[in-house]
Amino acid sequence: EIVIRDVHVRCEVCKGALDDQRISCGASDRDSCSFAFGFDVNGLYFKSANSQWETGNVDWGADKKKSKRIRESFSKDRISIEPEKKYKVLQINGLSMYWDDEP
Protein backbone atom coordinates (compact mmCIF):
# COMPACT_ATOMS: atom_id res chain seq x y z
CA GLU A 1 0.00 0.00 0.00
CA ILE A 2 1.24 3.46 -0.91
CA VAL A 3 -0.28 6.57 0.67
CA ILE A 4 0.56 10.15 -0.33
CA ARG A 5 -1.16 13.07 1.42
CA ASP A 6 -1.33 16.84 1.08
CA VAL A 7 0.64 17.49 -2.12
CA HIS A 8 0.77 20.88 -3.84
CA VAL A 9 2.80 21.33 -7.03
CA ARG A 10 3.07 24.75 -8.69
CA CYS A 11 5.01 25.71 -11.81
CA GLU A 12 5.67 29.36 -12.66
CA VAL A 13 6.72 30.18 -16.22
CA CYS A 14 8.82 33.30 -16.83
CA LYS A 15 8.08 35.82 -19.54
CA GLY A 16 9.87 34.76 -22.72
CA ALA A 17 10.59 31.25 -21.46
CA LEU A 18 8.46 29.65 -24.16
CA ASP A 19 10.15 31.78 -26.85
CA ASP A 20 13.48 30.03 -26.11
CA GLN A 21 14.89 33.16 -24.49
CA ARG A 22 17.10 32.35 -21.52
CA ILE A 23 15.54 34.63 -18.96
CA SER A 24 16.08 33.67 -15.36
CA CYS A 25 13.54 34.55 -12.76
CA GLY A 26 13.87 34.07 -9.06
CA ALA A 27 11.27 33.23 -6.46
CA SER A 28 11.23 36.87 -5.31
CA ASP A 29 10.78 38.32 -8.82
CA ARG A 30 7.03 37.89 -9.30
CA ASP A 31 6.87 40.50 -12.11
CA SER A 32 8.86 38.30 -14.50
CA CYS A 33 6.34 35.42 -14.38
CA SER A 34 3.80 35.33 -17.19
CA PHE A 35 1.64 32.49 -15.89
CA ALA A 36 1.53 29.67 -13.37
CA PHE A 37 -0.26 26.34 -13.12
CA GLY A 38 -0.42 23.55 -10.62
CA PHE A 39 -2.39 20.91 -8.82
CA ASP A 40 -3.30 19.96 -5.29
CA VAL A 41 -4.12 16.47 -3.98
CA ASN A 42 -5.50 15.79 -0.50
CA GLY A 43 -4.89 12.04 -0.67
CA LEU A 44 -3.64 9.44 -3.13
CA TYR A 45 -3.98 5.78 -2.14
CA PHE A 46 -2.57 2.87 -4.15
CA LYS A 47 -3.69 -0.48 -2.73
CA SER A 48 -3.60 -4.16 -3.61
CA ALA A 49 -6.94 -5.89 -4.11
CA ASN A 50 -8.24 -9.38 -4.72
CA SER A 51 -10.13 -10.53 -7.83
CA GLN A 52 -13.34 -9.09 -6.32
CA TRP A 53 -11.67 -5.62 -6.08
CA GLU A 54 -11.75 -5.76 -2.28
CA THR A 55 -8.85 -3.99 -0.59
CA GLY A 56 -7.37 -4.74 2.80
CA ASN A 57 -5.87 -8.09 3.73
CA VAL A 58 -5.50 -9.64 0.30
CA ASP A 59 -5.36 -13.44 0.19
CA TRP A 60 -3.25 -14.06 -2.92
CA GLY A 61 -3.47 -17.81 -2.28
CA ALA A 62 -7.23 -17.87 -2.92
CA ASP A 63 -6.79 -16.31 -6.37
CA LYS A 64 -3.92 -18.70 -7.21
CA LYS A 65 -6.02 -21.75 -6.27
CA LYS A 66 -8.91 -20.51 -8.42
CA SER A 67 -6.58 -19.90 -11.37
CA LYS A 68 -5.04 -23.38 -10.96
CA ARG A 69 -8.49 -25.05 -10.99
CA ILE A 70 -9.38 -23.22 -14.22
CA ARG A 71 -6.16 -24.32 -15.91
CA GLU A 72 -6.61 -27.93 -14.79
CA SER A 73 -10.14 -27.99 -16.20
CA PHE A 74 -8.77 -27.70 -19.75
CA SER A 75 -8.06 -30.96 -21.54
CA LYS A 76 -4.40 -32.03 -21.67
CA ASP A 77 -3.97 -31.10 -25.35
CA ARG A 78 -5.44 -27.60 -24.86
CA ILE A 79 -3.66 -26.43 -21.71
CA SER A 80 -2.96 -22.74 -21.89
CA ILE A 81 -0.90 -20.92 -19.33
CA GLU A 82 -2.62 -17.84 -18.02
CA PRO A 83 -0.51 -15.09 -16.49
CA GLU A 84 -1.10 -14.50 -12.82
CA LYS A 85 -3.30 -11.45 -12.38
CA LYS A 86 -2.63 -8.76 -9.81
CA TYR A 87 -5.31 -6.23 -8.96
CA LYS A 88 -4.50 -2.69 -7.84
CA VAL A 89 -6.82 0.13 -6.82
CA LEU A 90 -5.96 3.82 -7.13
CA GLN A 91 -8.07 6.24 -5.10
CA ILE A 92 -7.60 10.01 -5.45
CA ASN A 93 -9.23 12.38 -2.95
CA GLY A 94 -9.51 16.13 -3.36
CA LEU A 95 -7.80 16.63 -6.71
CA SER A 96 -7.81 20.22 -7.96
CA MET A 97 -5.90 21.90 -10.77
CA TYR A 98 -5.49 25.57 -11.56
CA TRP A 99 -4.17 28.00 -14.16
CA ASP A 100 -3.13 31.50 -13.05
CA ASP A 101 -2.75 34.11 -15.86
CA GLU A 102 -1.60 36.83 -13.47
CA PRO A 103 0.68 35.31 -10.83
mmCIF file with all atom_site columns, N, CA and C in Angstrom, residues 15-72:
data_model
loop_
_atom_site.group_PDB
_atom_site.id
_atom_site.type_symbol
_atom_site.label_atom_id
_atom_site.label_alt_id
_atom_site.label_comp_id
_atom_site.label_asym_id
_atom_site.label_entity_id
_atom_site.label_seq_id
_atom_site.pdbx_PDB_ins_code
_atom_site.Cartn_x
_atom_site.Cartn_y
_atom_site.Cartn_z
_atom_site.occupancy
_atom_site.B_iso_or_equiv
_atom_site.pdbx_formal_charge
_atom_site.auth_seq_id
_atom_site.auth_comp_id
_atom_site.auth_asym_id
_atom_site.auth_atom_id
_atom_site.pdbx_PDB_model_num
ATOM 1   N N  . LYS A 1 15 ? 8.348   35.164  -18.262 1.00 0.00 ? 15 LYS A N  1
ATOM 2   C CA . LYS A 1 15 ? 8.080   35.820  -19.544 1.00 0.00 ? 15 LYS A CA 1
ATOM 3   C C  . LYS A 1 15 ? 9.212   35.500  -20.509 1.00 0.00 ? 15 LYS A C  1
ATOM 4   N N  . GLY A 1 16 ? 8.876   35.083  -21.714 1.00 0.00 ? 16 GLY A N  1
ATOM 5   C CA . GLY A 1 16 ? 9.867   34.763  -22.723 1.00 0.00 ? 16 GLY A CA 1
ATOM 6   C C  . GLY A 1 16 ? 10.425  33.356  -22.629 1.00 0.00 ? 16 GLY A C  1
ATOM 7   N N  . ALA A 1 17 ? 10.036  32.594  -21.617 1.00 0.00 ? 17 ALA A N  1
ATOM 8   C CA . ALA A 1 17 ? 10.590  31.247  -21.458 1.00 0.00 ? 17 ALA A CA 1
ATOM 9   C C  . ALA A 1 17 ? 10.144  30.315  -22.573 1.00 0.00 ? 17 ALA A C  1
ATOM 10  N N  . LEU A 1 18 ? 8.958   30.504  -23.079 1.00 0.00 ? 18 LEU A N  1
ATOM 11  C CA . LEU A 1 18 ? 8.458   29.653  -24.155 1.00 0.00 ? 18 LEU A CA 1
ATOM 12  C C  . LEU A 1 18 ? 8.958   30.097  -25.523 1.00 0.00 ? 18 LEU A C  1
ATOM 13  N N  . ASP A 1 19 ? 9.577   31.270  -25.595 1.00 0.00 ? 19 ASP A N  1
ATOM 14  C CA . ASP A 1 19 ? 10.149  31.781  -26.850 1.00 0.00 ? 19 ASP A CA 1
ATOM 15  C C  . ASP A 1 19 ? 11.613  31.395  -26.979 1.00 0.00 ? 19 ASP A C  1
ATOM 16  N N  . ASP A 1 20 ? 12.095  30.506  -26.129 1.00 0.00 ? 20 ASP A N  1
ATOM 17  C CA . ASP A 1 20 ? 13.477  30.026  -26.105 1.00 0.00 ? 20 ASP A CA 1
ATOM 18  C C  . ASP A 1 20 ? 14.463  31.142  -25.752 1.00 0.00 ? 20 ASP A C  1
ATOM 19  N N  . GLN A 1 21 ? 13.996  32.133  -25.002 1.00 0.00 ? 21 GLN A N  1
ATOM 20  C CA . GLN A 1 21 ? 14.895  33.159  -24.487 1.00 0.00 ? 21 GLN A CA 1
ATOM 21  C C  . GLN A 1 21 ? 15.306  32.730  -23.088 1.00 0.00 ? 21 GLN A C  1
ATOM 22  N N  . ARG A 1 22 ? 16.571  32.812  -22.809 1.00 0.00 ? 22 ARG A N  1
ATOM 23  C CA . ARG A 1 22 ? 17.097  32.347  -21.522 1.00 0.00 ? 22 ARG A CA 1
ATOM 24  C C  . ARG A 1 22 ? 16.978  33.455  -20.484 1.00 0.00 ? 22 ARG A C  1
ATOM 25  N N  . ILE A 1 23 ? 15.785  33.632  -19.988 1.00 0.00 ? 23 ILE A N  1
ATOM 26  C CA . ILE A 1 23 ? 15.541  34.632  -18.960 1.00 0.00 ? 23 ILE A CA 1
ATOM 27  C C  . ILE A 1 23 ? 15.405  33.907  -17.629 1.00 0.00 ? 23 ILE A C  1
ATOM 28  N N  . SER A 1 24 ? 16.186  34.311  -16.671 1.00 0.00 ? 24 SER A N  1
ATOM 29  C CA . SER A 1 24 ? 16.085  33.667  -15.361 1.00 0.00 ? 24 SER A CA 1
ATOM 30  C C  . SER A 1 24 ? 15.201  34.514  -14.466 1.00 0.00 ? 24 SER A C  1
ATOM 31  N N  . CYS A 1 25 ? 14.368  33.837  -13.725 1.00 0.00 ? 25 CYS A N  1
ATOM 32  C CA . CYS A 1 25 ? 13.538  34.551  -12.762 1.00 0.00 ? 25 CYS A CA 1
ATOM 33  C C  . CYS A 1 25 ? 13.651  33.848  -11.424 1.00 0.00 ? 25 CYS A C  1
ATOM 34  N N  . GLY A 1 26 ? 13.733  34.619  -10.402 1.00 0.00 ? 26 GLY A N  1
ATOM 35  C CA . GLY A 1 26 ? 13.871  34.067  -9.061  1.00 0.00 ? 26 GLY A CA 1
ATOM 36  C C  . GLY A 1 26 ? 12.528  34.005  -8.362  1.00 0.00 ? 26 GLY A C  1
ATOM 37  N N  . ALA A 1 27 ? 12.504  33.370  -7.216  1.00 0.00 ? 27 ALA A N  1
ATOM 38  C CA . ALA A 1 27 ? 11.266  33.230  -6.456  1.00 0.00 ? 27 ALA A CA 1
ATOM 39  C C  . ALA A 1 27 ? 10.745  34.585  -5.980  1.00 0.00 ? 27 ALA A C  1
ATOM 40  N N  . SER A 1 28 ? 11.657  35.554  -5.791  1.00 0.00 ? 28 SER A N  1
ATOM 41  C CA . SER A 1 28 ? 11.227  36.871  -5.306  1.00 0.00 ? 28 SER A CA 1
ATOM 42  C C  . SER A 1 28 ? 10.818  37.814  -6.428  1.00 0.00 ? 28 SER A C  1
ATOM 43  N N  . ASP A 1 29 ? 11.081  37.453  -7.678  1.00 0.00 ? 29 ASP A N  1
ATOM 44  C CA . ASP A 1 29 ? 10.784  38.320  -8.822  1.00 0.00 ? 29 ASP A CA 1
ATOM 45  C C  . ASP A 1 29 ? 9.463   37.918  -9.463  1.00 0.00 ? 29 ASP A C  1
ATOM 46  N N  . ARG A 1 30 ? 8.362   38.273  -8.823  1.00 0.00 ? 30 ARG A N  1
ATOM 47  C CA . ARG A 1 30 ? 7.028   37.890  -9.299  1.00 0.00 ? 30 ARG A CA 1
ATOM 48  C C  . ARG A 1 30 ? 6.646   38.590  -10.600 1.00 0.00 ? 30 ARG A C  1
ATOM 49  N N  . ASP A 1 31 ? 7.237   39.751  -10.910 1.00 0.00 ? 31 ASP A N  1
ATOM 50  C CA . ASP A 1 31 ? 6.869   40.498  -12.111 1.00 0.00 ? 31 ASP A CA 1
ATOM 51  C C  . ASP A 1 31 ? 7.341   39.807  -13.390 1.00 0.00 ? 31 ASP A C  1
ATOM 52  N N  . SER A 1 32 ? 8.340   38.939  -13.298 1.00 0.00 ? 32 SER A N  1
ATOM 53  C CA . SER A 1 32 ? 8.861   38.300  -14.498 1.00 0.00 ? 32 SER A CA 1
ATOM 54  C C  . SER A 1 32 ? 8.078   37.037  -14.874 1.00 0.00 ? 32 SER A C  1
ATOM 55  N N  . CYS A 1 33 ? 7.134   36.611  -14.072 1.00 0.00 ? 33 CYS A N  1
ATOM 56  C CA . CYS A 1 33 ? 6.340   35.421  -14.382 1.00 0.00 ? 33 CYS A CA 1
ATOM 57  C C  . CYS A 1 33 ? 5.130   35.797  -15.232 1.00 0.00 ? 33 CYS A C  1
ATOM 58  N N  . SER A 1 34 ? 4.940   35.029  -16.328 1.00 0.00 ? 34 SER A N  1
ATOM 59  C CA . SER A 1 34 ? 3.803   35.328  -17.193 1.00 0.00 ? 34 SER A CA 1
ATOM 60  C C  . SER A 1 34 ? 2.578   34.496  -16.833 1.00 0.00 ? 34 SER A C  1
ATOM 61  N N  . PHE A 1 35 ? 2.766   33.281  -16.365 1.00 0.00 ? 35 PHE A N  1
ATOM 62  C CA . PHE A 1 35 ? 1.641   32.486  -15.894 1.00 0.00 ? 35 PHE A CA 1
ATOM 63  C C  . PHE A 1 35 ? 2.153   31.376  -14.967 1.00 0.00 ? 35 PHE A C  1
ATOM 64  N N  . ALA A 1 36 ? 1.211   30.771  -14.272 1.00 0.00 ? 36 ALA A N  1
ATOM 65  C CA . ALA A 1 36 ? 1.528   29.667  -13.372 1.00 0.00 ? 36 ALA A CA 1
ATOM 66  C C  . ALA A 1 36 ? 0.401   28.647  -13.450 1.00 0.00 ? 36 ALA A C  1
ATOM 67  N N  . PHE A 1 37 ? 0.749   27.394  -13.181 1.00 0.00 ? 37 PHE A N  1
ATOM 68  C CA . PHE A 1 37 ? -0.255  26.341  -13.117 1.00 0.00 ? 37 PHE A CA 1
ATOM 69  C C  . PHE A 1 37 ? 0.178   25.339  -12.061 1.00 0.00 ? 37 PHE A C  1
ATOM 70  N N  . GLY A 1 38 ? -0.770  24.536  -11.631 1.00 0.00 ? 38 GLY A N  1
ATOM 71  C CA . GLY A 1 38 ? -0.421  23.554  -10.622 1.00 0.00 ? 38 GLY A CA 1
ATOM 72  C C  . GLY A 1 38 ? -1.584  22.659  -10.274 1.00 0.00 ? 38 GLY A C  1
ATOM 73  N N  . PHE A 1 39 ? -1.335  21.787  -9.309  1.00 0.00 ? 39 PHE A N  1
ATOM 74  C CA . PHE A 1 39 ? -2.388  20.907  -8.821  1.00 0.00 ? 39 PHE A CA 1
ATOM 75  C C  . PHE A 1 39 ? -2.189  20.661  -7.332  1.00 0.00 ? 39 PHE A C  1
ATOM 76  N N  . ASP A 1 40 ? -3.274  20.232  -6.728  1.00 0.00 ? 40 ASP A N  1
ATOM 77  C CA . ASP A 1 40 ? -3.304  19.964  -5.292  1.00 0.00 ? 40 ASP A CA 1
ATOM 78  C C  . ASP A 1 40 ? -4.046  18.648  -5.083  1.00 0.00 ? 40 ASP A C  1
ATOM 79  N N  . VAL A 1 41 ? -3.498  17.755  -4.267  1.00 0.00 ? 41 VAL A N  1
ATOM 80  C CA . VAL A 1 41 ? -4.124  16.473  -3.976  1.00 0.00 ? 41 VAL A CA 1
ATOM 81  C C  . VAL A 1 41 ? -4.180  16.301  -2.462  1.00 0.00 ? 41 VAL A C  1
ATOM 82  N N  . ASN A 1 42 ? -5.368  16.042  -1.932  1.00 0.00 ? 42 ASN A N  1
ATOM 83  C CA . ASN A 1 42 ? -5.500  15.787  -0.497  1.00 0.00 ? 42 ASN A CA 1
ATOM 84  C C  . ASN A 1 42 ? -5.025  14.388  -0.126  1.00 0.00 ? 42 ASN A C  1
ATOM 85  N N  . GLY A 1 43 ? -5.308  13.408  -0.967  1.00 0.00 ? 43 GLY A N  1
ATOM 86  C CA . GLY A 1 43 ? -4.886  12.045  -0.672  1.00 0.00 ? 43 GLY A CA 1
ATOM 87  C C  . GLY A 1 43 ? -4.836  11.190  -1.920  1.00 0.00 ? 43 GLY A C  1
ATOM 88  N N  . LEU A 1 44 ? -3.789  10.377  -2.022  1.00 0.00 ? 44 LEU A N  1
ATOM 89  C CA . LEU A 1 44 ? -3.640  9.437   -3.125  1.00 0.00 ? 44 LEU A CA 1
ATOM 90  C C  . LEU A 1 44 ? -3.296  8.089   -2.504  1.00 0.00 ? 44 LEU A C  1
ATOM 91  N N  . TYR A 1 45 ? -4.128  7.087   -2.769  1.00 0.00 ? 45 TYR A N  1
ATOM 92  C CA . TYR A 1 45 ? -3.985  5.777   -2.139  1.00 0.00 ? 45 TYR A CA 1
ATOM 93  C C  . TYR A 1 45 ? -3.870  4.715   -3.240  1.00 0.00 ? 45 TYR A C  1
ATOM 94  N N  . PHE A 1 46 ? -2.813  3.937   -3.183  1.00 0.00 ? 46 PHE A N  1
ATOM 95  C CA . PHE A 1 46 ? -2.568  2.869   -4.150  1.00 0.00 ? 46 PHE A CA 1
ATOM 96  C C  . PHE A 1 46 ? -2.525  1.570   -3.354  1.00 0.00 ? 46 PHE A C  1
ATOM 97  N N  . LYS A 1 47 ? -3.540  0.704   -3.567  1.00 0.00 ? 47 LYS A N  1
ATOM 98  C CA . LYS A 1 47 ? -3.689  -0.483  -2.731  1.00 0.00 ? 47 LYS A CA 1
ATOM 99  C C  . LYS A 1 47 ? -3.786  -1.745  -3.575  1.00 0.00 ? 47 LYS A C  1
ATOM 100 N N  . SER A 1 48 ? -3.390  -2.856  -2.989  1.00 0.00 ? 48 SER A N  1
ATOM 101 C CA . SER A 1 48 ? -3.599  -4.163  -3.607  1.00 0.00 ? 48 SER A CA 1
ATOM 102 C C  . SER A 1 48 ? -5.026  -4.608  -3.336  1.00 0.00 ? 48 SER A C  1
ATOM 103 N N  . ALA A 1 49 ? -5.573  -5.386  -4.263  1.00 0.00 ? 49 ALA A N  1
ATOM 104 C CA . ALA A 1 49 ? -6.937  -5.893  -4.112  1.00 0.00 ? 49 ALA A CA 1
ATOM 105 C C  . ALA A 1 49 ? -6.977  -7.342  -4.573  1.00 0.00 ? 49 ALA A C  1
ATOM 106 N N  . ASN A 1 50 ? -8.061  -8.024  -4.222  1.00 0.00 ? 50 ASN A N  1
ATOM 107 C CA . ASN A 1 50 ? -8.239  -9.381  -4.718  1.00 0.00 ? 50 ASN A CA 1
ATOM 108 C C  . ASN A 1 50 ? -9.047  -9.335  -6.016  1.00 0.00 ? 50 ASN A C  1
ATOM 109 N N  . SER A 1 51 ? -9.414  -10.489 -6.541  1.00 0.00 ? 51 SER A N  1
ATOM 110 C CA . SER A 1 51 ? -10.126 -10.526 -7.826  1.00 0.00 ? 51 SER A CA 1
ATOM 111 C C  . SER A 1 51 ? -11.532 -9.949  -7.739  1.00 0.00 ? 51 SER A C  1
ATOM 112 N N  . GLN A 1 52 ? -12.031 -9.721  -6.514  1.00 0.00 ? 52 GLN A N  1
ATOM 113 C CA . GLN A 1 52 ? -13.342 -9.091  -6.324  1.00 0.00 ? 52 GLN A CA 1
ATOM 114 C C  . GLN A 1 52 ? -13.208 -7.585  -6.078  1.00 0.00 ? 52 GLN A C  1
ATOM 115 N N  . TRP A 1 53 ? -12.010 -7.035  -6.267  1.00 0.00 ? 53 TRP A N  1
ATOM 116 C CA . TRP A 1 53 ? -11.675 -5.620  -6.079  1.00 0.00 ? 53 TRP A CA 1
ATOM 117 C C  . TRP A 1 53 ? -11.855 -5.174  -4.634  1.00 0.00 ? 53 TRP A C  1
ATOM 118 N N  . GLU A 1 54 ? -11.684 -6.094  -3.692  1.00 0.00 ? 54 GLU A N  1
ATOM 119 C CA . GLU A 1 54 ? -11.754 -5.756  -2.279  1.00 0.00 ? 54 GLU A CA 1
ATOM 120 C C  . GLU A 1 54 ? -10.341 -5.476  -1.782  1.00 0.00 ? 54 GLU A C  1
ATOM 121 N N  . THR A 1 55 ? -10.164 -4.346  -1.113  1.00 0.00 ? 55 THR A N  1
ATOM 122 C CA . THR A 1 55 ? -8.848  -3.991  -0.587  1.00 0.00 ? 55 THR A CA 1
ATOM 123 C C  . THR A 1 55 ? -8.755  -4.427  0.867   1.00 0.00 ? 55 THR A C  1
ATOM 124 N N  . GLY A 1 56 ? -7.587  -4.325  1.415   1.00 0.00 ? 56 GLY A N  1
ATOM 125 C CA . GLY A 1 56 ? -7.367  -4.737  2.795   1.00 0.00 ? 56 GLY A CA 1
ATOM 126 C C  . GLY A 1 56 ? -6.411  -5.908  2.826   1.00 0.00 ? 56 GLY A C  1
ATOM 127 N N  . ASN A 1 57 ? -6.707  -6.889  3.661   1.00 0.00 ? 57 ASN A N  1
ATOM 128 C CA . ASN A 1 57 ? -5.875  -8.092  3.732   1.00 0.00 ? 57 ASN A CA 1
ATOM 129 C C  . ASN A 1 57 ? -6.165  -8.965  2.517   1.00 0.00 ? 57 ASN A C  1
ATOM 130 N N  . VAL A 1 58 ? -5.300  -8.912  1.547   1.00 0.00 ? 58 VAL A N  1
ATOM 131 C CA . VAL A 1 58 ? -5.501  -9.637  0.298   1.00 0.00 ? 58 VAL A CA 1
ATOM 132 C C  . VAL A 1 58 ? -4.948  -11.040 0.437   1.00 0.00 ? 58 VAL A C  1
ATOM 133 N N  . ASP A 1 59 ? -5.766  -12.042 0.146   1.00 0.00 ? 59 ASP A N  1
ATOM 134 C CA . ASP A 1 59 ? -5.357  -13.441 0.190   1.00 0.00 ? 59 ASP A CA 1
ATOM 135 C C  . ASP A 1 59 ? -4.986  -13.863 -1.225  1.00 0.00 ? 59 ASP A C  1
ATOM 136 N N  . TRP A 1 60 ? -3.698  -13.695 -1.572  1.00 0.00 ? 60 TRP A N  1
ATOM 137 C CA . TRP A 1 60 ? -3.249  -14.056 -2.923  1.00 0.00 ? 60 TRP A CA 1
ATOM 138 C C  . TRP A 1 60 ? -3.410  -15.545 -3.167  1.00 0.00 ? 60 TRP A C  1
ATOM 139 N N  . GLY A 1 61 ? -3.344  -16.363 -2.128  1.00 0.00 ? 61 GLY A N  1
ATOM 140 C CA . GLY A 1 61 ? -3.468  -17.811 -2.277  1.00 0.00 ? 61 GLY A CA 1
ATOM 141 C C  . GLY A 1 61 ? -4.819  -18.222 -2.826  1.00 0.00 ? 61 GLY A C  1
ATOM 142 N N  . ALA A 1 62 ? -5.892  -17.537 -2.439  1.00 0.00 ? 62 ALA A N  1
ATOM 143 C CA . ALA A 1 62 ? -7.232  -17.874 -2.924  1.00 0.00 ? 62 ALA A CA 1
ATOM 144 C C  . ALA A 1 62 ? -7.324  -17.665 -4.431  1.00 0.00 ? 62 ALA A C  1
ATOM 145 N N  . ASP A 1 63 ? -6.759  -16.581 -4.939  1.00 0.00 ? 63 ASP A N  1
ATOM 146 C CA . ASP A 1 63 ? -6.790  -16.314 -6.374  1.00 0.00 ? 63 ASP A CA 1
ATOM 147 C C  . ASP A 1 63 ? -5.933  -17.317 -7.135  1.00 0.00 ? 63 ASP A C  1
ATOM 148 N N  . LYS A 1 64 ? -4.796  -17.713 -6.552  1.00 0.00 ? 64 LYS A N  1
ATOM 149 C CA . LYS A 1 64 ? -3.924  -18.695 -7.209  1.00 0.00 ? 64 LYS A CA 1
ATOM 150 C C  . LYS A 1 64 ? -4.610  -20.049 -7.321  1.00 0.00 ? 64 LYS A C  1
ATOM 151 N N  . LYS A 1 65 ? -5.319  -20.472 -6.250  1.00 0.00 ? 65 LYS A N  1
ATOM 152 C CA . LYS A 1 65 ? -6.023  -21.745 -6.273  1.00 0.00 ? 65 LYS A CA 1
ATOM 153 C C  . LYS A 1 65 ? -7.118  -21.734 -7.331  1.00 0.00 ? 65 LYS A C  1
ATOM 154 N N  . LYS A 1 66 ? -7.843  -20.636 -7.430  1.00 0.00 ? 66 LYS A N  1
ATOM 155 C CA . LYS A 1 66 ? -8.913  -20.515 -8.425  1.00 0.00 ? 66 LYS A CA 1
ATOM 156 C C  . LYS A 1 66 ? -8.324  -20.593 -9.829  1.00 0.00 ? 66 LYS A C  1
ATOM 157 N N  . SER A 1 67 ? -7.227  -19.895 -10.067 1.00 0.00 ? 67 SER A N  1
ATOM 158 C CA . SER A 1 67 ? -6.577  -19.904 -11.374 1.00 0.00 ? 67 SER A CA 1
ATOM 159 C C  . SER A 1 67 ? -6.077  -21.307 -11.722 1.00 0.00 ? 67 SER A C  1
ATOM 160 N N  . LYS A 1 68 ? -5.548  -22.020 -10.723 1.00 0.00 ? 68 LYS A N  1
ATOM 161 C CA . LYS A 1 68 ? -5.038  -23.381 -10.957 1.00 0.00 ? 68 LYS A CA 1
ATOM 162 C C  . LYS A 1 68 ? -6.180  -24.315 -11.341 1.00 0.00 ? 68 LYS A C  1
ATOM 163 N N  . ARG A 1 69 ? -7.331  -24.199 -10.662 1.00 0.00 ? 69 ARG A N  1
ATOM 164 C CA . ARG A 1 69 ? -8.487  -25.047 -10.989 1.00 0.00 ? 69 ARG A CA 1
ATOM 165 C C  . ARG A 1 69 ? -8.956  -24.798 -12.416 1.00 0.00 ? 69 ARG A C  1
ATOM 166 N N  . ILE A 1 70 ? -8.949  -23.542 -12.851 1.00 0.00 ? 70 ILE A N  1
ATOM 167 C CA . ILE A 1 70 ? -9.377  -23.216 -14.215 1.00 0.00 ? 70 ILE A CA 1
ATOM 168 C C  . ILE A 1 70 ? -8.437  -23.840 -15.227 1.00 0.00 ? 70 ILE A C  1
ATOM 169 N N  . ARG A 1 71 ? -7.136  -23.747 -14.978 1.00 0.00 ? 71 ARG A N  1
ATOM 170 C CA . ARG A 1 71 ? -6.161  -24.322 -15.908 1.00 0.00 ? 71 ARG A CA 1
ATOM 171 C C  . ARG A 1 71 ? -6.274  -25.833 -15.973 1.00 0.00 ? 71 ARG A C  1
ATOM 172 N N  . GLU A 1 72 ? -6.518  -26.477 -14.815 1.00 0.00 ? 72 GLU A N  1
ATOM 173 C CA . GLU A 1 72 ? -6.614  -27.930 -14.791 1.00 0.00 ? 72 GLU A CA 1
ATOM 174 C C  . GLU A 1 72 ? -7.882  -28.429 -15.454 1.00 0.00 ? 72 GLU A C  1
#
